[in-house]
mmCIF file of C-alpha atoms and ligand atoms in Angstrom:
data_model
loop_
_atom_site.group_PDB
_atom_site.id
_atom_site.type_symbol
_atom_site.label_atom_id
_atom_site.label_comp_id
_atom_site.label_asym_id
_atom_site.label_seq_id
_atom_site.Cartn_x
_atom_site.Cartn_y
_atom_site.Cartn_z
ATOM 1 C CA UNK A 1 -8.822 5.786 -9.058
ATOM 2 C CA UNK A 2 -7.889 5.473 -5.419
ATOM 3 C CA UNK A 3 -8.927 3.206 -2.543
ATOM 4 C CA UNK A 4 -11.815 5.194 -0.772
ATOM 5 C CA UNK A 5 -13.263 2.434 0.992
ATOM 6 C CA UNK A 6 -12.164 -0.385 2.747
ATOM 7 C CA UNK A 7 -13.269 -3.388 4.563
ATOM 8 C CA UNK A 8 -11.425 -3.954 8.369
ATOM 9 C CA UNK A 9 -11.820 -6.747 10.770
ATOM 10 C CA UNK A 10 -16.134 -6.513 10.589
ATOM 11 C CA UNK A 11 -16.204 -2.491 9.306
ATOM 12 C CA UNK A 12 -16.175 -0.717 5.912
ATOM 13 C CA UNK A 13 -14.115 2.648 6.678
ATOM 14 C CA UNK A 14 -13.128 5.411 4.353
ATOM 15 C CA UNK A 15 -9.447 4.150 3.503
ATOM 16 C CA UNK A 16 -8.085 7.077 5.239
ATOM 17 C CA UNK A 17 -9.647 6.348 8.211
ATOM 18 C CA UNK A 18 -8.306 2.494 8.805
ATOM 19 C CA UNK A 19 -5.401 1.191 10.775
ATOM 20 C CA UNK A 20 -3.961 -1.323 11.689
ATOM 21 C CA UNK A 21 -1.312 -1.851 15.212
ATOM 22 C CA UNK A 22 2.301 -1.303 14.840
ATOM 23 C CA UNK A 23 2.313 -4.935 16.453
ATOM 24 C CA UNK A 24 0.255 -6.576 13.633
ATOM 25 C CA UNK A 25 2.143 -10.119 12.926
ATOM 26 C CA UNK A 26 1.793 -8.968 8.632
ATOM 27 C CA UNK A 27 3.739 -5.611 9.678
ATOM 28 C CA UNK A 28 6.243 -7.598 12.065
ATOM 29 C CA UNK A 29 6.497 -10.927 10.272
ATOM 30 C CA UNK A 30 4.895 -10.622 7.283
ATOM 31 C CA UNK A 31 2.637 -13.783 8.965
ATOM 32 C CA UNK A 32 -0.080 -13.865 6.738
ATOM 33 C CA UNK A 33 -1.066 -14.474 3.546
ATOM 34 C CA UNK A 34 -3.415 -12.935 0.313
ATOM 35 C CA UNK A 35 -5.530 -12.951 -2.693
ATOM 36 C CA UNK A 36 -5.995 -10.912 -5.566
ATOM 37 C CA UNK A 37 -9.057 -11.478 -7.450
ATOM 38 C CA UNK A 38 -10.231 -9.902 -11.243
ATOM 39 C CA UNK A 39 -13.491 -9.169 -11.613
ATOM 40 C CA UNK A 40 -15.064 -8.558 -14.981
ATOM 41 C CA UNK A 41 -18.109 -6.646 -15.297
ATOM 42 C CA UNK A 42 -18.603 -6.772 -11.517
ATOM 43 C CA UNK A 43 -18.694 -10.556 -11.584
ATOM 44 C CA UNK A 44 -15.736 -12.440 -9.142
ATOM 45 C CA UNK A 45 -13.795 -14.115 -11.742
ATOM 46 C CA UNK A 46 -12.872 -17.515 -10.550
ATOM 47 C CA UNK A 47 -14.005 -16.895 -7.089
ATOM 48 C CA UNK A 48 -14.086 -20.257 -5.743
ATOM 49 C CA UNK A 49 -10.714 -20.725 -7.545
ATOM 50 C CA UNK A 50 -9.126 -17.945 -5.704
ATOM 51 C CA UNK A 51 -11.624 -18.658 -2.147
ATOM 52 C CA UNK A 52 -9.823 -22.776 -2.445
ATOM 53 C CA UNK A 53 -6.427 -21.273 -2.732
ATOM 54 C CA UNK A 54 -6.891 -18.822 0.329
ATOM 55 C CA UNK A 55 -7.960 -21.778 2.377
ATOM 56 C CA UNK A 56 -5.290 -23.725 1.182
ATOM 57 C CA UNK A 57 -2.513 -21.140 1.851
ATOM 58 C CA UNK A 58 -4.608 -20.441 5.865
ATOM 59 C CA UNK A 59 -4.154 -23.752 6.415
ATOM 60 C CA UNK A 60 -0.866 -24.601 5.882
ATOM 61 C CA UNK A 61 0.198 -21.289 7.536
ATOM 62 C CA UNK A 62 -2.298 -22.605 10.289
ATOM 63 C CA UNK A 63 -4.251 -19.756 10.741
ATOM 64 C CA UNK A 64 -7.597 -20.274 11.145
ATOM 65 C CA UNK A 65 -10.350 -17.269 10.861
ATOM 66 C CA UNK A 66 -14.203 -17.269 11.589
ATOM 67 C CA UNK A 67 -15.609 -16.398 7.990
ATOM 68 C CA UNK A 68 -16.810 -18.507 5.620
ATOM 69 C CA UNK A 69 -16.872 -18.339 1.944
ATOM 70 C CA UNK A 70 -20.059 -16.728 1.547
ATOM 71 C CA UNK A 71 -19.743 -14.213 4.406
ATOM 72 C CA UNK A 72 -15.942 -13.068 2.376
ATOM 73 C CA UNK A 73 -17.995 -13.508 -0.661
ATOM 74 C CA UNK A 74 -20.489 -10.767 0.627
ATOM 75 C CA UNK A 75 -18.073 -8.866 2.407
ATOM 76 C CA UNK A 76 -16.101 -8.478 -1.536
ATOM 77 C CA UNK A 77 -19.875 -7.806 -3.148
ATOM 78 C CA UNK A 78 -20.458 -4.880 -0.729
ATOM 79 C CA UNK A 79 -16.578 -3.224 -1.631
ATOM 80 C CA UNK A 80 -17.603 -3.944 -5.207
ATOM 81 C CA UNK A 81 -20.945 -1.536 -4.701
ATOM 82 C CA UNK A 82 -22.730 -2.713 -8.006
ATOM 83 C CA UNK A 83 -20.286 -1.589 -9.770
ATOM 84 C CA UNK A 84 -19.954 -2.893 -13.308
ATOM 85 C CA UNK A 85 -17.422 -2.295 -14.872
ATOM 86 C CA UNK A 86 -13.572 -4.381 -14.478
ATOM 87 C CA UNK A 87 -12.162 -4.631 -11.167
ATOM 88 C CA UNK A 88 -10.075 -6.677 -8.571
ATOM 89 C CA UNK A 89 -10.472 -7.578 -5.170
ATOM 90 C CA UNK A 90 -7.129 -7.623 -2.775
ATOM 91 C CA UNK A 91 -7.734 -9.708 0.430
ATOM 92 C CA UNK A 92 -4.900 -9.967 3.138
ATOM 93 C CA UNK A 93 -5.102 -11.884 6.396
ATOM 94 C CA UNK A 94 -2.509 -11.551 9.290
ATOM 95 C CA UNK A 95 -2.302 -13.171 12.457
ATOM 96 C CA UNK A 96 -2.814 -10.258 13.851
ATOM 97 C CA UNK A 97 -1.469 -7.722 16.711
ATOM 98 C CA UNK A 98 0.294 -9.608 19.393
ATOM 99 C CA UNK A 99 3.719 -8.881 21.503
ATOM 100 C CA UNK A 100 6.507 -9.929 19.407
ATOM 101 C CA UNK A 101 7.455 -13.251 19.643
ATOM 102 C CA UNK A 102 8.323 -15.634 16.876
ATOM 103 C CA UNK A 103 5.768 -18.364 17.521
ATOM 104 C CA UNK A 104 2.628 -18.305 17.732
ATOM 105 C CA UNK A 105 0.418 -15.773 20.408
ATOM 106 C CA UNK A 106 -2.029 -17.686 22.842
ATOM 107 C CA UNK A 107 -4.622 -15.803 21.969
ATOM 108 C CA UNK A 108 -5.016 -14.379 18.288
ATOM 109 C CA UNK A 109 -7.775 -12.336 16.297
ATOM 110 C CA UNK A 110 -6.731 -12.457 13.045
ATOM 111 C CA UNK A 111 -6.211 -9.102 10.862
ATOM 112 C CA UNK A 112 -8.605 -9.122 7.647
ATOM 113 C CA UNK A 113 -8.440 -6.376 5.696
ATOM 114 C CA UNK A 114 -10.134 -6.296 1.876
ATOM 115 C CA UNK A 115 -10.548 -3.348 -0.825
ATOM 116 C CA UNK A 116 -11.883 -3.235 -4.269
ATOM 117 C CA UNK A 117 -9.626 -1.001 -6.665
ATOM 118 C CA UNK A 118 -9.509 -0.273 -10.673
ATOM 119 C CA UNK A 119 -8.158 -3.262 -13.169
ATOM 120 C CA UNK A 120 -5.500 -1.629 -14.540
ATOM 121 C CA UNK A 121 -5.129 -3.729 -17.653
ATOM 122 C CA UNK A 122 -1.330 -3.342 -19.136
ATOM 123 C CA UNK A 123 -1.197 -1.659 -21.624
ATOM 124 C CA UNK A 124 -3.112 -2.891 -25.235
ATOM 125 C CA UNK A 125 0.831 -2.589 -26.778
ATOM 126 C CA UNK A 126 2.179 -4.950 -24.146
ATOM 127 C CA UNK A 127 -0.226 -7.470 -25.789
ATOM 128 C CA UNK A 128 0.751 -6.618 -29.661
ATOM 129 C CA UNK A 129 4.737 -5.929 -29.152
ATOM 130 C CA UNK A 130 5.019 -8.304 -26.081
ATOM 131 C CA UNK A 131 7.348 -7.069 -22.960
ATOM 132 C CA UNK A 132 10.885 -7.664 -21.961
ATOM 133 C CA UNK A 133 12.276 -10.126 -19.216
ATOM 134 C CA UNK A 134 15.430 -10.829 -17.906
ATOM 135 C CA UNK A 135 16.663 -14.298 -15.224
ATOM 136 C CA UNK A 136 16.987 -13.695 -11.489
ATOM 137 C CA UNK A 137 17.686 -16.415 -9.640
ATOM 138 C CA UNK A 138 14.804 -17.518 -7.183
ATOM 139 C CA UNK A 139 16.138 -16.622 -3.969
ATOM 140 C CA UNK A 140 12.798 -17.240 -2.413
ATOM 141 C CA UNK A 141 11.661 -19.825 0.406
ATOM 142 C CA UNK A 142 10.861 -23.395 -0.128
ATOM 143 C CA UNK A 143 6.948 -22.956 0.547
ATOM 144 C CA UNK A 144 5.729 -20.894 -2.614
ATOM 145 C CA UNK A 145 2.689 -22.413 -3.069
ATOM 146 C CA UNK A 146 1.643 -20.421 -0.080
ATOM 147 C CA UNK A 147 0.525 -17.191 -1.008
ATOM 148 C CA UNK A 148 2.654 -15.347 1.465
ATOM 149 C CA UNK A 149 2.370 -11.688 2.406
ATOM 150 C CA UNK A 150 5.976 -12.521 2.416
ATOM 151 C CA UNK A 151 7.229 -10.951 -0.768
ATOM 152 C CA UNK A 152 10.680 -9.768 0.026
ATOM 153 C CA UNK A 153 12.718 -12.150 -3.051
ATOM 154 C CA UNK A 154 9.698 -11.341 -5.654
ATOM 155 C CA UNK A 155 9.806 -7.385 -4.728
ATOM 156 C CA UNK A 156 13.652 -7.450 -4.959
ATOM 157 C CA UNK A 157 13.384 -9.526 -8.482
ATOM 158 C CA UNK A 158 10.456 -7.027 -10.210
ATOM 159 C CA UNK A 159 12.748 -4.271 -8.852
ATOM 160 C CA UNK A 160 15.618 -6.149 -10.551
ATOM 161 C CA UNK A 161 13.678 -6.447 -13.707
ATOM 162 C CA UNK A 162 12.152 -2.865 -13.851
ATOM 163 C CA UNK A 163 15.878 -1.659 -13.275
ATOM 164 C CA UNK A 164 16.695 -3.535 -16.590
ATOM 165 C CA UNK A 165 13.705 -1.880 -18.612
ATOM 166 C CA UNK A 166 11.796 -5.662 -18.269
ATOM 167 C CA UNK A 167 8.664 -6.082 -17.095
ATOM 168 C CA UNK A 168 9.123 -9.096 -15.540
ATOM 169 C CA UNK A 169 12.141 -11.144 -13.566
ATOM 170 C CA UNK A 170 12.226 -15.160 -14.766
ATOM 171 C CA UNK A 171 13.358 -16.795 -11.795
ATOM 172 C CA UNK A 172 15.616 -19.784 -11.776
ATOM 173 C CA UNK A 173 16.224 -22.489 -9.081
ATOM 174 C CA UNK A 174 18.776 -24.873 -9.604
ATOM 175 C CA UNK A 175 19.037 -24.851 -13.136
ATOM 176 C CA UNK A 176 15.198 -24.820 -13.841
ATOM 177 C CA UNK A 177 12.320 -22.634 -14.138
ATOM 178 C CA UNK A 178 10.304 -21.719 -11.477
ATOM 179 C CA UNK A 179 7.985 -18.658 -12.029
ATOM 180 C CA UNK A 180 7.445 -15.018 -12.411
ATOM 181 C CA UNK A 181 8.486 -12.792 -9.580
ATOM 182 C CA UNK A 182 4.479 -12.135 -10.003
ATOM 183 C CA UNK A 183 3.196 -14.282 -12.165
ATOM 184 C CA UNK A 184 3.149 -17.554 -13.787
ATOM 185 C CA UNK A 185 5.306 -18.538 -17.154
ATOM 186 C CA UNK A 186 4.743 -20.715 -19.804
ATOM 187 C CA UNK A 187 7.521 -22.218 -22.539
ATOM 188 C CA UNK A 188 5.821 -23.051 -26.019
ATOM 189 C CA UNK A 189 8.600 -25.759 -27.500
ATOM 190 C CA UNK A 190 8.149 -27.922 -30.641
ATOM 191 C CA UNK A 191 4.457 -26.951 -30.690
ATOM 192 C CA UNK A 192 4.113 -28.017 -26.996
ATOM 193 C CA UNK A 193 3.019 -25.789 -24.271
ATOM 194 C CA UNK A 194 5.064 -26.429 -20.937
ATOM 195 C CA UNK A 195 4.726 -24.445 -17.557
ATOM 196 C CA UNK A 196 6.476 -25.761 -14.401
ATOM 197 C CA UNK A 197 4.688 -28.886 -12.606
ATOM 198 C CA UNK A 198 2.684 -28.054 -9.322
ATOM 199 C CA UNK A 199 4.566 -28.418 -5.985
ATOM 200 C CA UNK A 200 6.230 -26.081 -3.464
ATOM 201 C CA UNK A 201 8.208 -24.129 -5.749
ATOM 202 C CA UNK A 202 5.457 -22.383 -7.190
ATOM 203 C CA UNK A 203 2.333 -20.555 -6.660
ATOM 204 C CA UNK A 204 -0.947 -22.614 -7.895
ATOM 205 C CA UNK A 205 -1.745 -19.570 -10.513
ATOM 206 C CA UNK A 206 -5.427 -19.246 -10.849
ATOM 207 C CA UNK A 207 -4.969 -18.291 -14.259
ATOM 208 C CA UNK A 208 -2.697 -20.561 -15.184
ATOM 209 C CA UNK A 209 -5.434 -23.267 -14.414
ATOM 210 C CA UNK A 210 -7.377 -21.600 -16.842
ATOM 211 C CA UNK A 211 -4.630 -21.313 -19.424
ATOM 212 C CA UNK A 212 -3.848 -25.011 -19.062
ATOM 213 C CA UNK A 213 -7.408 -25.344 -19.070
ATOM 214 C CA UNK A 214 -8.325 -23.488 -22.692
ATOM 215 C CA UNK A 215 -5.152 -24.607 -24.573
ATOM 216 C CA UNK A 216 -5.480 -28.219 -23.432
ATOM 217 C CA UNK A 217 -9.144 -28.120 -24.992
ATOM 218 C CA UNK A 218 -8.206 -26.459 -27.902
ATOM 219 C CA UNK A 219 -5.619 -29.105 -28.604
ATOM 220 C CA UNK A 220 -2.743 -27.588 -27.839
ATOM 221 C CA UNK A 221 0.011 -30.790 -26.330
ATOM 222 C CA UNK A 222 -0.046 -28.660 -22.247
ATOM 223 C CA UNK A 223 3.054 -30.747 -19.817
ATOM 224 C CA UNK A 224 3.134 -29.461 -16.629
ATOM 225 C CA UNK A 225 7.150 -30.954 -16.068
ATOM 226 C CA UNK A 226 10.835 -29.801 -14.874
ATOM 227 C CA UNK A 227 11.490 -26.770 -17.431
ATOM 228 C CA UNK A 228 15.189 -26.266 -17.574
ATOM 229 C CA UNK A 229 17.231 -23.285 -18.119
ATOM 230 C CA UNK A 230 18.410 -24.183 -21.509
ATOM 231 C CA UNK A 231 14.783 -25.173 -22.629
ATOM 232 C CA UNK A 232 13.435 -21.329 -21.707
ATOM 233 C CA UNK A 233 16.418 -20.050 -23.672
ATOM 234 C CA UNK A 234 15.243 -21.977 -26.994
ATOM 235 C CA UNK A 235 11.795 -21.844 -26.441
ATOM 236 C CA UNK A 236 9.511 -20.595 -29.616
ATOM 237 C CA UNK A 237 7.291 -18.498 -27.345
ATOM 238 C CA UNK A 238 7.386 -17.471 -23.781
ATOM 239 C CA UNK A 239 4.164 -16.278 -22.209
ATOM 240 C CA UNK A 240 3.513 -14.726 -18.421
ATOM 241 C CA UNK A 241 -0.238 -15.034 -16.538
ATOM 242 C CA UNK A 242 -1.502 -13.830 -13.601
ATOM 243 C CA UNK A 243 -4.568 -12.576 -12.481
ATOM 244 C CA UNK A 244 -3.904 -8.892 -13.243
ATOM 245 C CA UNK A 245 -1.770 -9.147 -16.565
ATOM 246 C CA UNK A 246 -3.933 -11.755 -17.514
ATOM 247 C CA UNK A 247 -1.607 -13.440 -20.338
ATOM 248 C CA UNK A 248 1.220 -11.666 -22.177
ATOM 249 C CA UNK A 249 3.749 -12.731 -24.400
ATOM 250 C CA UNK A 250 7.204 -12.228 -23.496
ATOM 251 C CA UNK A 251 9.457 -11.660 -26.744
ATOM 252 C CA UNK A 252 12.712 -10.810 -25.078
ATOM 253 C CA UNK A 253 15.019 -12.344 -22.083
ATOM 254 C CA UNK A 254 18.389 -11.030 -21.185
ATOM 255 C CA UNK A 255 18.145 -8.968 -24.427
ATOM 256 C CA UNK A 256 17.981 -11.671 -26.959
ATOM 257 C CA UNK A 257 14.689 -12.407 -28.646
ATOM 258 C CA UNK A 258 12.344 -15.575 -27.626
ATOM 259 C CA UNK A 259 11.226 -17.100 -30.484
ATOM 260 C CA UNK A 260 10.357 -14.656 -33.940
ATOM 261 C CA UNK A 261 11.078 -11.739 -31.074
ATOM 262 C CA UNK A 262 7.367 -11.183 -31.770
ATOM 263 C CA UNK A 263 4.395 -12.502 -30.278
ATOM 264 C CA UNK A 264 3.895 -16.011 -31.733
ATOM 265 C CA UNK A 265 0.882 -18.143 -33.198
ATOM 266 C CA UNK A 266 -0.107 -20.242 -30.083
ATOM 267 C CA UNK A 267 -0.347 -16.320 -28.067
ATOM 268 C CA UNK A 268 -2.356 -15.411 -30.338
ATOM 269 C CA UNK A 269 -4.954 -18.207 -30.351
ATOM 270 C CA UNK A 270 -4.319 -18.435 -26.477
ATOM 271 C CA UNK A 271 -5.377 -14.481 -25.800
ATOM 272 C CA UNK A 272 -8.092 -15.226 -28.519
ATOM 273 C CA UNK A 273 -9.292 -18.457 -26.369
ATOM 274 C CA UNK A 274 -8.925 -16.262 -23.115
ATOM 275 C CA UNK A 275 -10.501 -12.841 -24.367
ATOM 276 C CA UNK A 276 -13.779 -14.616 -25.754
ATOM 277 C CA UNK A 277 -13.688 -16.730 -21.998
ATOM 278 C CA UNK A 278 -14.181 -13.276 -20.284
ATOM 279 C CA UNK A 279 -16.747 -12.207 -22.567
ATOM 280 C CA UNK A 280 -18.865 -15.062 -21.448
ATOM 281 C CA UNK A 281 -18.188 -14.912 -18.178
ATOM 282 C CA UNK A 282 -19.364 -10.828 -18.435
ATOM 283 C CA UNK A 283 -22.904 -12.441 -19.431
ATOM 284 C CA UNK A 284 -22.982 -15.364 -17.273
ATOM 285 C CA UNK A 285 -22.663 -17.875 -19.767
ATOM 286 C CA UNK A 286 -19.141 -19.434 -18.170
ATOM 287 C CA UNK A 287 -18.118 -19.653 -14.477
HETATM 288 N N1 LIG B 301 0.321 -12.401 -8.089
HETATM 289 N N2 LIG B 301 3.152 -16.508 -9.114
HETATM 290 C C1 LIG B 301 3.351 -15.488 -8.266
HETATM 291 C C2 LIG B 301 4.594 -15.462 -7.451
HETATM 292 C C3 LIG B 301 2.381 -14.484 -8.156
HETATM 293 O O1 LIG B 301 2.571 -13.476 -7.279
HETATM 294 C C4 LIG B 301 1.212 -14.538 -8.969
HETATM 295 C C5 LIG B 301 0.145 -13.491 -8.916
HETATM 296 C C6 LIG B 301 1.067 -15.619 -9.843
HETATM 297 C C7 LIG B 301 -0.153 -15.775 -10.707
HETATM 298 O O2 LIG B 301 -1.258 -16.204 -9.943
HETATM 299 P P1 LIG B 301 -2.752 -15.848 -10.377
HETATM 300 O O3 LIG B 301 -2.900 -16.292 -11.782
HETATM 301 O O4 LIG B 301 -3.576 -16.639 -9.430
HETATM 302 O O5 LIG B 301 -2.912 -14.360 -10.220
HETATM 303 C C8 LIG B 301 2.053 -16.588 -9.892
HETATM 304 C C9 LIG B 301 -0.698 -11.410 -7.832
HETATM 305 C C10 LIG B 301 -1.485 -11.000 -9.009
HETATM 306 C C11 LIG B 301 -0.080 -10.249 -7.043
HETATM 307 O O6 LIG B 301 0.758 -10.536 -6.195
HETATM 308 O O7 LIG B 301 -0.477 -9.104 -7.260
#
C-alpha cells in the first residue's frame, strides 16, 4: 500500500501534500543520513538499536537536531496509528535548505522527514531456493559505518546485480569482503560463521547484531575478522541480513553455486533461531 501520511519537520501531512526546498542539503548533497526500522506486530523492533545507530551516524556527520529519543519514538508510534500488523519505519534527516555551499550554513534547521509503509517480506521462495549474487567491487567512501543518505556506489551495485538476474551485489575492497550493496553478509566456513569485523568499511547492521547474537548462543563458532575474496568463493553457506530481508541464504555468486547450491544446515537453524525471536518479540516476551 502507498505512503498516505507522513511526518515533516513538527507536522503529519497527507504524503501528497509534503515538500521539501529545491535547496535542501539531502537533495543537493545528499548531507544527511537514515534509518529503516521493522516493526512486527506494531512493536519497533530493535528500536533503541536502530535510535543508537542514528545518533551515532548524526554525530559523526555533526548534525545535531532538537528531538530526543522518546519524542522520535512518539513521532514513529503516531505514523504507525495502532496498527498491528508488520511494518517499517523510514527516518531521514538532512541538514536542511540552505544556499549552496559546500560547508556547513551558519544557521541550519535540520530536515526530518519519517513515514510508516508495508513490510514487504521477500518472497517465502527466496527463503526455500535462496537468491542469486554476483561481486562488485566497493567503490564506496571510506566512512560506511555512517548511514549516509549518500547511496550513489550501493544504488549503482543493486542496479548492477538486478541487471545480472541477482538479488544482491557482494562488494569487494581490496581483496576482501565488505558488505551487501544493502545489507549485511555472512560466510559459514568449516562450521564457523564469519561476517566482516566492525570498522569504517561497513555499516553496524542492526540485524546482524542479532544474528551474531542468536548463532553465538546457540553455539555456533561467530568471528567477526578480515573475510577474503577466496574465502567467500569456498564458503559452505553464504547468508545476507538486513532489516527488511531479514536473513536469506544466498546459493549462487557469479553463477557458480555456494556451498550444496541450496540453502544449508546452519540457515536453516539460523532463520529457525530468528523466526521464533520475532514471535516473541510480537507478544512482548523479548526486546
Ligand atoms: N539497509 N549494509 C548496508 C549498506 C545497508 O544499506 C543495510 C540496510 C545493512 C543492514 O543493516 P540493518 O540490518 O540495520 O538493516 C547493511 C536498509 C535496510 C536500506 O537501506 O533500506
Amino acid at each position: 500500500m502507498a505512503v498516505e501520511e507522513v511526518y515533516l519537520n513538527g507536522k503529519y501531512l497527507p504524503a501528497a501534500e509534503a515538500s521539501i526546498s529545491i535547496f535542501d542539503r539531502g537533495f543537493i548533497f545528499g548531507d544527511g543520513v537514515y534509518e529503516v526500522i521493522p516493526v512486527y506486530g506494531g512493536r519497533l523492533f530493535r528500536l533503541h538499536q536502530h535510535l543508537d545507530r542514528l545518533r551515532y551516524s548524526l554525530a559523526e556527520i555533526r548534525l545535531p537536531i532538537s528531538l530526543s529519543d522518546i519524542e522520535i519514538t512518539q513521532i514513529f508510534e503516531r505514523l504507525l496509528n495502532n496498527r498491528s500488523d508488520d511494518a517499517s519505519v523510514y527516518l531521514q534527516i538532512t541538514r536542511g535548505s540552505a544556499p549552496r555551499n559546500h560547508a556547513f550554513p551558519e544557521q541550519m534547521t535540520p530536515t526530518i522527514l519519517a513515514y510508516a509503509q508495508d513490510l514487504v517480506y521477500p518472497d517465502e521462495a527466496y527463503r526455500e531456493a535462496g537468491v542469486r549474487a554476483v561481486s562488485f567491487p566497493d567503490q564506496r567512501w571510506e566512512r560506511c559505518d555512517i548511514k549516509s543518505v549518500s547511496l550513489l556506489a550501493n544504488v549503482l551495485a543493486r542496479q548492477f546485480a538486478h541487471e545480472h538476474g541477482a538479488a544482491e551485489a557482494v562488494l569487494f575492497r581490496d581483496g576482501k569482503l565488505t558488505e551487501g550493496a544493502a545489507s549485511t553478509l555472512f560466510v559459514v566456513h568449516d562450521g564457523q560463521l564469519l561476517t566482516t569485523a566492525s570498522g569504517h568499511s561497513i555499516l553496524p547492521g542492526i540485524t546482524r547484531e542479532l544474528v551474531l547474537e542468536l548463532a553465538c548462543d546457540h553455539g555456533l563458532r561467530c568471528q567477526q575478522t578480515n573475510i577474503s575474496e577466496q574465502q567467500v568463493k569456498r564458503a559452505d553457506e553464504l547468508w545476507l541480513s538486513s532489516s527488511t530481508k531479514e536473513i536469506l541464504p544466498i546459493v549462487q555468486l557469479d553463477g557458480k553455486a555456494v556451498g550444496s547450491g541450496k540453502p544449508g544446515p546452519h540457515y536453516h537453524q539460523i532463520i529457525k533461531l530468528y523466526d521464533e525471536f520475532k514471535d516473541k518479540f510480537r507478544k512482548g516476551e523479548v526486546s
